[in-house]
Amino acid sequence: MTGSHPLLDALNEAQRAAVSAPLSPTLVLAGAGSGKTRVLTHRAAWLIEETGVAPQGLLAVTFTNKAATEMRGRIESLLDIPGSTLWVGTFHGIAHRLLRRHWREASLPQTFQILDNDDQYRLVRKLLKEQNLDEQRWVPREVQGFINREKDEGRRPKHLQDRGDPTRRELIRLYDLYQRRCDQQGVVDFAELLLRSFEVIRDQPPLADFYRHRFRHVLVDEFQDTNGIQYDWVKLICGASGVPFVVGDDDQSIYRWRGARVENMQNFRRDFGATVFKLEQNYRSTGVILGAANEVIRRNEDRLGKELWTAAPGGEPIRLYAAFNERDEADFVIERIREHARNGLPLASAAVLYRSNAQSRSFEEALVNARIPYRVYGGLRFFERAEIKDALAYLRLTQTRSDDGSFERVVNLPTRGIGPSTLDRVRELARAQGVPLWDAAQAALPSLSTRAATALNNFIELVERLALEIDSLELHEQVRAVIEGSGLREHHAREHDTRGEARVENLDELVNAAEGFHPELDDDLPLLSSFLAHASLESGETQAADGRDSVQLMTLHSAKGLEFPTVFVVGLEEGLFPSERSAFDLEKLPEERRLCYVGITRAMQRLYLSHAESRRIYGRTEYRAPSRFLGEIPAALVEEVRPRLSVSRPLYDPDGARHPGHRRHASKATPDTIKPRQPAAGEDTPIRLGARVRHPKFGEGVVIRYEGNGANQQVQVNFEQAGQKWLMYAYAKLEAM
DNA sequence: GTGCGACGATTTTAG
DNA sequence: ATCGTCGCAC
């Protein structure tokens, strides 16, 4: 099957082998920066050009819209075909497309709406309230999590047993109740998109035959991120004769907590008898950076096994900075970003990566002071903003009056005198008669006080009027009419502050978004319904790019899949990274390590690592030991930046080996680089962070932090048997080991 | 309906 | 420290 083909020319041997693999199930283990997307897109092109697969016979699945768009674009430019003939999309996008086509078979209304996370949460909460369940005992987030976890594994309430556990029994009942409510209202949550489309195909043999015949070639990106239902879904679409081609990297599996099952890679190999290809040549990073990455990830067990290499060894050493505190850390980063810019590099080619969002703050402050433009990823996205969701709720109501979630959201927004007691009456009536709130509201009118009835009637008439008014308008005019007619725009314009202004701007932006909207689905769904689905499915960017060249700030998680010439991985401290919730958990620690691996492998040319000796967390100053991951990077690859005067403690080092962070030559620091500093707590004691100690009662442990000085010195020790304890150093008979 | 103070939580997140 | 939620007073 090899042979020469122009498509294969630009590939290395391993890539070529994978792209031109025989037409049987294939698993590609693709290391970071090894040309994963390249292989996927070339495979698609190769199938079409070389093996005569029709473009329509191909299904390419990704996890994010961004990845889908990129893949579509790249396949299009490789071949000379319009991308629109290809089925390329996210798992959810494709599932949605299937349900829109087969809404009857799926027992859904044609205009079914999609619940996003927030909508789902509200519905769960409402349900709990109706059931008179105490929110302390039945935490809405947890109930929601239970429902989603079960759906993610393909389980319906009827599949679940309470195993004699009353809590579980109640959760199952709530799941059942929740699903009935969704069905009744014609709404579908994210997990339901997958599960429902799976069931429809599974249970309708003609459909299964049709899609198996049609999509013989299923390409899946980031396979290590698939959950149970996604795996089964791929299996179902492929059937016995399909040819799945999946690409993934077990070392970059960082979403276990979100339901991803890295075992799916092993399972795939086994279930499909897949041929395995490894892509280990890295084109992104220097040898130094790869060396560090390889050494870190090597500590994980149960890897499928691959080791990145590069044809271009060497490179700048990794720079390690031990900051005094988070401000000092930010100052260091700023200084290096200036240097980066002085070298003529764009700011956008520098990224600051952190473990948790809260850490962005000190960097943002420093960047503002330094007048360096930056962009923070994460946070609320466009279609998730409250004012946008309010407008969408009105739009949904004009389409589907039975949408209770939207009804609740805007019935009294802007306030129009519909109070809690009126609403309670309506809810009660809806429940008693088993009808939507909309119907109940109309039915309740005669029994309400004149005042309440008028207010409620105003709302009903408003929605009816809007629905009528927008019926024949263009999409963006519909959106504009609803924003104006509902009073939402005016409501926010009245706020007369910058927040209100921003909201009005966002609402106006929604009109623009509608104007630029083109449905990808060529069915007879009203354009407005397509737009509403799009809004749920693609929640948009956090911040619109403002065109300025800017430094990129994001969590390590959101950096996956990206690359930057200059990367700062900051906050490398025990308790932060690895996070304290993972540090002592042998199940979670490997995932933190993979996250570290992901961070390191984002860097192309220069990698800076930093940790702070003290940091304000929740208003308290915490002293944290340097991350164990620092100790896993070979000393030869690291250069410690600007070592300063004695900080009397070693880096945490599980092996007891020396490594670059260990300050053995503190006195060599040049005086003019020394910052004035206060002695940190604990400096004048022989107890060091990371030191092993023995206690007469608690046994052996490791010092993990300390507070105070002198007679008040306290140390926290993590004992192997007894767990974490705070001890007064003066009294506890701690013995160094 | 709005405003204020108490209270609690605070890893990561796409669709 | 900070942010969101909740209950209660005006």
PDB file of C-alpha atoms in Angstrom, chain A residues 124-324:
ATOM      1  CA  VAL A 124     -31.630  20.262  38.131  1.00  0.00           C
ATOM      2  CA  ARG A 125     -31.921  22.906  40.778  1.00  0.00           C
ATOM      3  CA  LYS A 126     -35.505  23.617  39.960  1.00  0.00           C
ATOM      4  CA  LEU A 127     -36.274  19.938  40.126  1.00  0.00           C
ATOM      5  CA  LEU A 128     -34.668  19.629  43.549  1.00  0.00           C
ATOM      6  CA  LYS A 129     -36.735  22.531  44.767  1.00  0.00           C
ATOM      7  CA  GLU A 130     -39.902  20.975  43.455  1.00  0.00           C
ATOM      8  CA  GLN A 131     -39.047  17.782  45.242  1.00  0.00           C
ATOM      9  CA  ASN A 132     -38.484  19.717  48.437  1.00  0.00           C
ATOM     10  CA  LEU A 133     -35.006  18.355  48.728  1.00  0.00           C
ATOM     11  CA  ASP A 134     -32.503  20.151  50.876  1.00  0.00           C
ATOM     12  CA  GLU A 135     -29.775  21.646  48.724  1.00  0.00           C
ATOM     13  CA  GLN A 136     -27.213  21.022  51.427  1.00  0.00           C
ATOM     14  CA  ARG A 137     -27.893  17.318  51.294  1.00  0.00           C
ATOM     15  CA  TRP A 138     -28.597  17.142  47.572  1.00  0.00           C
ATOM     16  CA  VAL A 139     -26.068  19.480  46.079  1.00  0.00           C
ATOM     17  CA  PRO A 140     -27.297  20.478  42.606  1.00  0.00           C
ATOM     18  CA  ARG A 141     -23.809  20.312  41.113  1.00  0.00           C
ATOM     19  CA  GLU A 142     -23.383  16.798  42.387  1.00  0.00           C
ATOM     20  CA  VAL A 143     -26.742  15.631  41.137  1.00  0.00           C
ATOM     21  CA  GLN A 144     -25.914  17.162  37.787  1.00  0.00           C
ATOM     22  CA  GLY A 145     -22.541  15.456  37.880  1.00  0.00           C
ATOM     23  CA  PHE A 146     -24.173  12.121  38.628  1.00  0.00           C
ATOM     24  CA  ILE A 147     -26.552  12.434  35.695  1.00  0.00           C
ATOM     25  CA  ASN A 148     -23.799  13.423  33.299  1.00  0.00           C
ATOM     26  CA  ARG A 149     -21.419  10.733  34.453  1.00  0.00           C
ATOM     27  CA  GLU A 150     -24.031   8.060  33.891  1.00  0.00           C
ATOM     28  CA  LYS A 151     -24.931   9.431  30.496  1.00  0.00           C
ATOM     29  CA  ASP A 152     -21.258   9.671  29.574  1.00  0.00           C
ATOM     30  CA  GLU A 153     -21.035   5.968  30.215  1.00  0.00           C
ATOM     31  CA  GLY A 154     -24.158   5.273  28.202  1.00  0.00           C
ATOM     32  CA  ARG A 155     -26.389   4.397  31.132  1.00  0.00           C
ATOM     33  CA  ARG A 156     -30.077   5.205  31.494  1.00  0.00           C
ATOM     34  CA  PRO A 157     -31.865   5.166  34.842  1.00  0.00           C
ATOM     35  CA  LYS A 158     -33.285   1.746  34.052  1.00  0.00           C
ATOM     36  CA  HIS A 159     -29.756   0.357  33.832  1.00  0.00           C
ATOM     37  CA  LEU A 160     -28.862   1.523  37.290  1.00  0.00           C
ATOM     38  CA  GLN A 161     -29.232  -0.365  40.534  1.00  0.00           C
ATOM     39  CA  ASP A 162     -29.326   1.342  43.881  1.00  0.00           C
ATOM     40  CA  ARG A 163     -27.394  -1.544  45.463  1.00  0.00           C
ATOM     41  CA  GLY A 164     -29.321  -0.900  48.634  1.00  0.00           C
ATOM     42  CA  ASP A 165     -27.880   2.585  48.902  1.00  0.00           C
ATOM     43  CA  PRO A 166     -30.673   5.095  49.602  1.00  0.00           C
ATOM     44  CA  THR A 167     -28.617   8.052  48.351  1.00  0.00           C
ATOM     45  CA  ARG A 168     -27.978   6.278  45.120  1.00  0.00           C
ATOM     46  CA  ARG A 169     -31.611   5.313  44.853  1.00  0.00           C
ATOM     47  CA  GLU A 170     -32.593   8.950  45.139  1.00  0.00           C
ATOM     48  CA  LEU A 171     -30.003  10.027  42.572  1.00  0.00           C
ATOM     49  CA  ILE A 172     -31.332   7.479  40.131  1.00  0.00           C
ATOM     50  CA  ARG A 173     -34.856   8.723  40.742  1.00  0.00           C
ATOM     51  CA  LEU A 174     -33.731  12.301  40.137  1.00  0.00           C
ATOM     52  CA  TYR A 175     -31.961  11.305  36.943  1.00  0.00           C
ATOM     53  CA  ASP A 176     -35.166   9.668  35.765  1.00  0.00           C
ATOM     54  CA  LEU A 177     -37.251  12.683  36.715  1.00  0.00           C
ATOM     55  CA  TYR A 178     -34.788  15.022  35.057  1.00  0.00           C
ATOM     56  CA  GLN A 179     -34.851  13.079  31.819  1.00  0.00           C
ATOM     57  CA  ARG A 180     -38.628  12.947  31.731  1.00  0.00           C
ATOM     58  CA  ARG A 181     -38.693  16.681  32.172  1.00  0.00           C
ATOM     59  CA  CYS A 182     -36.198  17.208  29.361  1.00  0.00           C
ATOM     60  CA  ASP A 183     -38.216  14.992  27.053  1.00  0.00           C
ATOM     61  CA  GLN A 184     -41.385  16.778  27.964  1.00  0.00           C
ATOM     62  CA  GLN A 185     -39.841  20.146  27.168  1.00  0.00           C
ATOM     63  CA  GLY A 186     -38.066  18.988  24.065  1.00  0.00           C
ATOM     64  CA  VAL A 187     -34.615  19.908  25.328  1.00  0.00           C
ATOM     65  CA  VAL A 188     -31.412  17.939  25.056  1.00  0.00           C
ATOM     66  CA  ASP A 189     -28.280  18.370  27.159  1.00  0.00           C
ATOM     67  CA  PHE A 190     -24.757  17.829  25.856  1.00  0.00           C
ATOM     68  CA  ALA A 191     -24.398  14.279  27.092  1.00  0.00           C
ATOM     69  CA  GLU A 192     -27.847  13.493  25.733  1.00  0.00           C
ATOM     70  CA  LEU A 193     -26.799  14.495  22.219  1.00  0.00           C
ATOM     71  CA  LEU A 194     -24.308  11.669  22.213  1.00  0.00           C
ATOM     72  CA  LEU A 195     -26.369   9.113  24.060  1.00  0.00           C
ATOM     73  CA  ARG A 196     -29.562   9.754  22.122  1.00  0.00           C
ATOM     74  CA  SER A 197     -27.878   9.674  18.724  1.00  0.00           C
ATOM     75  CA  PHE A 198     -26.114   6.491  19.773  1.00  0.00           C
ATOM     76  CA  GLU A 199     -29.371   4.854  20.783  1.00  0.00           C
ATOM     77  CA  VAL A 200     -31.217   5.931  17.670  1.00  0.00           C
ATOM     78  CA  ILE A 201     -28.646   4.355  15.417  1.00  0.00           C
ATOM     79  CA  ARG A 202     -28.261   1.288  17.551  1.00  0.00           C
ATOM     80  CA  ASP A 203     -31.977   0.640  17.766  1.00  0.00           C
ATOM     81  CA  GLN A 204     -32.882   1.306  14.150  1.00  0.00           C
ATOM     82  CA  PRO A 205     -31.093  -1.288  12.050  1.00  0.00           C
ATOM     83  CA  PRO A 206     -31.813   0.532   8.787  1.00  0.00           C
ATOM     84  CA  LEU A 207     -30.106   3.630  10.165  1.00  0.00           C
ATOM     85  CA  ALA A 208     -27.178   1.626  11.433  1.00  0.00           C
ATOM     86  CA  ASP A 209     -26.803  -0.016   8.035  1.00  0.00           C
ATOM     87  CA  PHE A 210     -27.056   3.281   6.290  1.00  0.00           C
ATOM     88  CA  TYR A 211     -24.385   5.045   8.324  1.00  0.00           C
ATOM     89  CA  ARG A 212     -22.043   2.094   8.427  1.00  0.00           C
ATOM     90  CA  HIS A 213     -22.261   1.879   4.728  1.00  0.00           C
ATOM     91  CA  ARG A 214     -21.844   5.552   4.288  1.00  0.00           C
ATOM     92  CA  PHE A 215     -19.042   6.207   6.755  1.00  0.00           C
ATOM     93  CA  ARG A 216     -16.643   3.360   6.272  1.00  0.00           C
ATOM     94  CA  HIS A 217     -13.808   5.661   7.291  1.00  0.00           C
ATOM     95  CA  VAL A 218     -14.031   7.228  10.707  1.00  0.00           C
ATOM     96  CA  LEU A 219     -11.132   9.423  11.768  1.00  0.00           C
ATOM     97  CA  VAL A 220     -10.863  10.443  15.406  1.00  0.00           C
ATOM     98  CA  ASP A 221      -8.533  13.033  16.886  1.00  0.00           C
ATOM     99  CA  GLU A 222      -7.376  13.137  20.544  1.00  0.00           C
ATOM    100  CA  PHE A 223      -8.605   9.634  21.151  1.00  0.00           C
ATOM    101  CA  GLN A 224      -7.218   9.632  24.683  1.00  0.00           C
ATOM    102  CA  ASP A 225      -9.956  12.117  25.567  1.00  0.00           C
ATOM    103  CA  THR A 226     -12.900   9.918  24.597  1.00  0.00           C
ATOM    104  CA  ASN A 227     -15.349   8.869  27.277  1.00  0.00           C
ATOM    105  CA  GLY A 228     -17.403   5.692  27.412  1.00  0.00           C
ATOM    106  CA  ILE A 229     -20.253   6.787  25.165  1.00  0.00           C
ATOM    107  CA  GLN A 230     -17.927   8.341  22.623  1.00  0.00           C
ATOM    108  CA  TYR A 231     -16.014   5.106  22.395  1.00  0.00           C
ATOM    109  CA  ASP A 232     -19.189   3.079  21.939  1.00  0.00           C
ATOM    110  CA  TRP A 233     -20.435   5.612  19.421  1.00  0.00           C
ATOM    111  CA  VAL A 234     -17.323   5.188  17.273  1.00  0.00           C
ATOM    112  CA  LYS A 235     -17.657   1.431  17.590  1.00  0.00           C
ATOM    113  CA  LEU A 236     -21.282   1.579  16.553  1.00  0.00           C
ATOM    114  CA  ILE A 237     -20.700   3.742  13.500  1.00  0.00           C
ATOM    115  CA  CYS A 238     -17.844   1.528  12.392  1.00  0.00           C
ATOM    116  CA  GLY A 239     -19.592  -1.763  12.913  1.00  0.00           C
ATOM    117  CA  ALA A 240     -17.670  -4.805  11.795  1.00  0.00           C
ATOM    118  CA  SER A 241     -16.669  -3.472   8.402  1.00  0.00           C
ATOM    119  CA  GLY A 242     -15.687   0.124   9.148  1.00  0.00           C
ATOM    120  CA  VAL A 243     -12.135   1.358   9.062  1.00  0.00           C
ATOM    121  CA  PRO A 244     -11.480   3.579  12.071  1.00  0.00           C
ATOM    122  CA  PHE A 245      -8.293   5.599  12.079  1.00  0.00           C
ATOM    123  CA  VAL A 246      -7.698   7.090  15.493  1.00  0.00           C
ATOM    124  CA  VAL A 247      -4.932   9.309  16.758  1.00  0.00           C
ATOM    125  CA  GLY A 248      -4.039  10.039  20.337  1.00  0.00           C
ATOM    126  CA  ASP A 249      -1.380  10.397  22.994  1.00  0.00           C
ATOM    127  CA  ASP A 250      -1.802   8.686  26.327  1.00  0.00           C
ATOM    128  CA  ASP A 251       0.870  10.973  27.769  1.00  0.00           C
ATOM    129  CA  GLN A 252      -1.373  13.952  27.126  1.00  0.00           C
ATOM    130  CA  SER A 253      -4.426  12.521  28.793  1.00  0.00           C
ATOM    131  CA  ILE A 254      -5.380  15.293  31.224  1.00  0.00           C
ATOM    132  CA  TYR A 255      -9.160  14.995  31.366  1.00  0.00           C
ATOM    133  CA  ARG A 256      -9.802  11.908  33.413  1.00  0.00           C
ATOM    134  CA  TRP A 257     -11.751  14.061  35.865  1.00  0.00           C
ATOM    135  CA  ARG A 258     -14.040  15.017  33.012  1.00  0.00           C
ATOM    136  CA  GLY A 259     -14.868  11.453  32.115  1.00  0.00           C
ATOM    137  CA  ALA A 260     -12.095  10.797  29.600  1.00  0.00           C
ATOM    138  CA  ARG A 261     -10.835   7.224  29.662  1.00  0.00           C
ATOM    139  CA  VAL A 262      -7.312   6.847  28.479  1.00  0.00           C
ATOM    140  CA  GLU A 263      -7.844   3.057  28.560  1.00  0.00           C
ATOM    141  CA  ASN A 264      -9.885   3.541  25.424  1.00  0.00           C
ATOM    142  CA  MET A 265      -6.617   3.550  23.539  1.00  0.00           C
ATOM    143  CA  GLN A 266      -5.724   0.092  24.808  1.00  0.00           C
ATOM    144  CA  ASN A 267      -9.305  -1.054  24.358  1.00  0.00           C
ATOM    145  CA  PHE A 268      -9.313   0.173  20.813  1.00  0.00           C
ATOM    146  CA  ARG A 269      -6.209  -1.785  19.985  1.00  0.00           C
ATOM    147  CA  ARG A 270      -7.761  -4.893  21.490  1.00  0.00           C
ATOM    148  CA  ASP A 271     -11.396  -4.533  20.357  1.00  0.00           C
ATOM    149  CA  PHE A 272     -10.535  -3.681  16.792  1.00  0.00           C
ATOM    150  CA  GLY A 273      -7.307  -5.589  16.485  1.00  0.00           C
ATOM    151  CA  ALA A 274      -5.808  -2.308  15.399  1.00  0.00           C
ATOM    152  CA  THR A 275      -2.415  -1.865  13.833  1.00  0.00           C
ATOM    153  CA  VAL A 276      -0.345   0.568  15.895  1.00  0.00           C
ATOM    154  CA  PHE A 277       1.900   3.273  14.506  1.00  0.00           C
ATOM    155  CA  LYS A 278       4.058   5.532  16.614  1.00  0.00           C
ATOM    156  CA  LEU A 279       5.024   9.062  15.765  1.00  0.00           C
ATOM    157  CA  GLU A 280       7.997   9.931  17.895  1.00  0.00           C
ATOM    158  CA  GLN A 281       9.902  12.487  15.912  1.00  0.00           C
ATOM    159  CA  ASN A 282       9.154  15.902  17.271  1.00  0.00           C
ATOM    160  CA  TYR A 283       9.297  18.980  15.076  1.00  0.00           C
ATOM    161  CA  ARG A 284       8.409  21.522  17.641  1.00  0.00           C
ATOM    162  CA  SER A 285      10.877  21.744  20.476  1.00  0.00           C
ATOM    163  CA  THR A 286      14.609  21.845  21.013  1.00  0.00           C
ATOM    164  CA  GLY A 287      16.452  18.781  22.232  1.00  0.00           C
ATOM    165  CA  VAL A 288      16.860  20.348  25.643  1.00  0.00           C
ATOM    166  CA  ILE A 289      13.133  20.859  26.034  1.00  0.00           C
ATOM    167  CA  LEU A 290      12.367  17.354  24.815  1.00  0.00           C
ATOM    168  CA  GLY A 291      14.940  15.916  27.170  1.00  0.00           C
ATOM    169  CA  ALA A 292      13.189  17.540  30.094  1.00  0.00           C
ATOM    170  CA  ALA A 293       9.773  16.397  28.896  1.00  0.00           C
ATOM    171  CA  ASN A 294      10.913  12.827  28.394  1.00  0.00           C
ATOM    172  CA  GLU A 295      12.534  12.651  31.812  1.00  0.00           C
ATOM    173  CA  VAL A 296       9.427  13.913  33.538  1.00  0.00           C
ATOM    174  CA  ILE A 297       6.950  11.636  31.783  1.00  0.00           C
ATOM    175  CA  ARG A 298       9.267   8.661  32.180  1.00  0.00           C
ATOM    176  CA  ARG A 299       8.223   8.530  35.839  1.00  0.00           C
ATOM    177  CA  ASN A 300       4.714   7.499  34.947  1.00  0.00           C
ATOM    178  CA  GLU A 301       3.875   3.845  34.784  1.00  0.00           C
ATOM    179  CA  ASP A 302       1.506   2.074  32.415  1.00  0.00           C
ATOM    180  CA  ARG A 303       2.391   4.157  29.424  1.00  0.00           C
ATOM    181  CA  LEU A 304       1.823   2.828  25.966  1.00  0.00           C
ATOM    182  CA  GLY A 305       5.427   3.735  25.522  1.00  0.00           C
ATOM    183  CA  LYS A 306       7.063   6.180  23.203  1.00  0.00           C
ATOM    184  CA  GLU A 307       9.906   8.600  23.449  1.00  0.00           C
ATOM    185  CA  LEU A 308      10.157  11.820  21.555  1.00  0.00           C
ATOM    186  CA  TRP A 309      13.315  12.683  19.695  1.00  0.00           C
ATOM    187  CA  THR A 310      14.386  15.499  17.450  1.00  0.00           C
ATOM    188  CA  ALA A 311      16.740  15.798  14.553  1.00  0.00           C
ATOM    189  CA  ALA A 312      17.911  19.118  15.936  1.00  0.00           C
ATOM    190  CA  PRO A 313      19.447  18.491  19.364  1.00  0.00           C
ATOM    191  CA  GLY A 314      20.679  21.123  21.764  1.00  0.00           C
ATOM    192  CA  GLY A 315      19.024  24.454  22.337  1.00  0.00           C
ATOM    193  CA  GLU A 316      18.938  27.060  25.034  1.00  0.00           C
ATOM    194  CA  PRO A 317      18.995  25.728  28.565  1.00  0.00           C
ATOM    195  CA  ILE A 318      15.740  25.736  30.474  1.00  0.00           C
ATOM    196  CA  ARG A 319      15.763  28.712  32.808  1.00  0.00           C
ATOM    197  CA  LEU A 320      14.615  28.160  36.340  1.00  0.00           C
ATOM    198  CA  TYR A 321      13.707  31.017  38.607  1.00  0.00           C
ATOM    199  CA  ALA A 322      13.049  30.752  42.311  1.00  0.00           C
ATOM    200  CA  ALA A 323      10.909  33.766  43.065  1.00  0.00           C
ATOM    201  CA  PHE A 324      10.460  35.257  46.480  1.00  0.00           C
TER     202      PHE A 324
END
